[in-house]
CSV table of C-alpha atoms in Angstrom, one decimal:
chain,number,residue,atom,x,y,z
A,1,MET,CA,33.2,223.6,92.5
A,2,THR,CA,36.0,221.2,92.3
A,3,PRO,CA,36.0,218.3,94.7
A,4,ARG,CA,39.0,219.7,96.5
A,5,ILE,CA,37.3,223.1,97.1
A,6,GLN,CA,34.2,221.3,98.3
A,7,TYR,CA,36.2,219.3,100.8
A,8,VAL,CA,37.8,222.5,102.1
A,9,VAL,CA,34.4,224.2,102.5
A,10,VAL,CA,32.9,221.2,104.2
A,11,ALA,CA,35.9,220.9,106.6
A,12,PHE,CA,35.7,224.6,107.4
A,13,LEU,CA,32.0,224.5,108.1
A,14,PHE,CA,32.6,221.5,110.4
A,15,LEU,CA,35.3,223.3,112.3
A,16,VAL,CA,33.2,226.4,112.7
A,17,SER,CA,30.1,224.5,113.9
A,18,THR,CA,32.1,222.4,116.3
A,19,SER,CA,33.9,225.3,117.9
A,20,ALA,CA,30.7,227.3,118.2
A,21,THR,CA,29.0,224.5,120.1
A,22,SER,CA,31.8,223.1,122.2
A,23,VAL,CA,32.0,223.9,125.9
A,24,PRO,CA,35.0,225.7,127.4
A,25,SER,CA,37.9,223.4,128.0
A,26,CYS,CA,39.4,222.9,131.5
A,27,GLY,CA,42.6,224.4,130.2
A,28,GLN,CA,40.7,227.6,129.2
A,29,VAL,CA,39.0,227.8,132.6
A,30,VAL,CA,42.2,227.3,134.5
A,31,SER,CA,44.3,229.8,132.4
A,32,THR,CA,41.5,232.4,132.7
A,33,LEU,CA,41.4,232.1,136.5
A,34,THR,CA,45.1,231.6,137.2
A,35,PRO,CA,45.6,235.4,137.8
A,36,CYS,CA,43.1,235.1,140.8
A,37,LEU,CA,45.3,232.7,142.8
A,38,SER,CA,46.7,235.6,144.9
A,39,TYR,CA,43.1,236.8,145.7
A,40,LEU,CA,42.2,233.3,146.8
A,41,GLN,CA,45.1,233.4,149.2
A,42,GLY,CA,44.0,236.6,150.9
A,43,LYS,CA,45.1,239.5,148.6
A,44,ASP,CA,43.0,242.0,146.7
A,45,PRO,CA,41.9,240.9,143.2
A,46,THR,CA,44.2,242.3,140.5
A,47,PRO,CA,43.0,243.8,137.3
A,48,ARG,CA,44.2,240.7,135.5
A,49,CYS,CA,42.1,238.6,137.8
A,50,CYS,CA,39.0,240.6,137.2
A,51,SER,CA,39.6,240.4,133.4
A,52,GLY,CA,39.7,236.7,133.8
A,53,VAL,CA,36.4,236.6,135.7
A,54,LYS,CA,34.9,238.8,133.0
A,55,ALA,CA,36.3,236.4,130.3
A,56,LEU,CA,34.8,233.5,132.3
A,57,LYS,CA,31.4,235.2,132.1
A,58,THR,CA,31.7,235.4,128.3
A,59,LEU,CA,32.6,231.7,128.2
A,60,ALA,CA,29.5,230.8,130.3
A,61,THR,CA,26.8,231.4,127.8
A,62,THR,CA,24.9,228.1,128.0
A,63,LYS,CA,24.0,225.7,130.8
A,64,ALA,CA,26.5,223.2,129.4
A,65,ASP,CA,29.2,225.9,129.5
A,66,ARG,CA,28.4,226.7,133.1
A,67,VAL,CA,28.4,223.0,134.1
A,68,ALA,CA,31.8,222.5,132.4
A,69,ILE,CA,33.3,225.6,134.0
A,70,CYS,CA,31.9,224.7,137.4
A,71,THR,CA,33.2,221.1,137.2
A,72,CYS,CA,36.7,222.2,136.0
A,73,GLY,CA,36.8,225.0,138.7
A,74,LYS,CA,36.0,222.5,141.4
A,75,GLN,CA,38.6,220.1,140.2
A,76,ALA,CA,41.3,222.9,140.1
A,77,LEU,CA,40.3,224.3,143.5
A,78,ALA,CA,40.7,220.8,145.0
A,79,THR,CA,44.4,220.9,144.1
A,80,ILE,CA,45.4,224.2,145.8
A,81,LYS,CA,45.3,225.8,149.3
A,82,TYR,CA,42.9,228.8,149.4
A,83,ASP,CA,40.4,230.5,151.7
A,84,PRO,CA,37.0,229.2,150.5
A,85,LYS,CA,35.2,232.1,152.1
A,86,LEU,CA,36.8,234.5,149.6
A,87,LEU,CA,35.6,232.7,146.5
A,88,PRO,CA,31.9,233.7,146.6
A,89,ALA,CA,32.8,237.4,146.8
A,90,LEU,CA,35.2,237.4,143.8
A,91,PRO,CA,32.7,238.3,141.1
A,92,SER,CA,31.2,241.2,143.1
A,93,LYS,CA,34.7,242.5,144.0
A,94,CYS,CA,35.4,242.6,140.3
A,95,GLY,CA,31.9,244.2,139.6
A,96,ILE,CA,30.8,241.2,137.6
A,97,ASP,CA,27.5,239.3,137.9
A,98,LEU,CA,28.0,235.5,137.5
A,99,THR,CA,24.4,234.6,138.3
A,100,GLY,CA,23.9,230.9,137.7
A,101,LEU,CA,27.5,229.8,138.4
A,102,SER,CA,28.8,229.0,141.8
A,103,TRP,CA,31.7,226.7,142.9
A,104,GLU,CA,29.7,225.8,146.1
A,105,MET,CA,26.8,224.0,144.3
A,106,CYS,CA,26.4,220.7,142.6
A,107,CYS,CA,27.7,221.6,139.1
A,108,ASN,CA,24.8,219.9,137.4
A,109,LYS,CA,22.4,222.4,139.0
A,110,ALA,CA,24.0,225.3,137.2
A,111,LYS,CA,21.3,227.5,135.7
């Protein structure tokens, strides 16, 4: 292999390994849950909202993922007006189990 091809292969492997182990970004979490704002203000969850909750579940594969998602979610929720009583019911209203992830807990205690 030429040095240039070796460099490209090493760079590609680095990118793949980094993206496979990185936690979800706050931007990902917020954009995934943005369709749920109307639900948090008293309306029924929309299909887009439930798709976002389902996508969130796929992002939450490790404890580090769940801690990052929880931390970001709490920060985002602190900036909006919403009914906090509605939040715990959202996953079940969408038919999705988010065991191990709750906005009401200390995020470092995510399972």
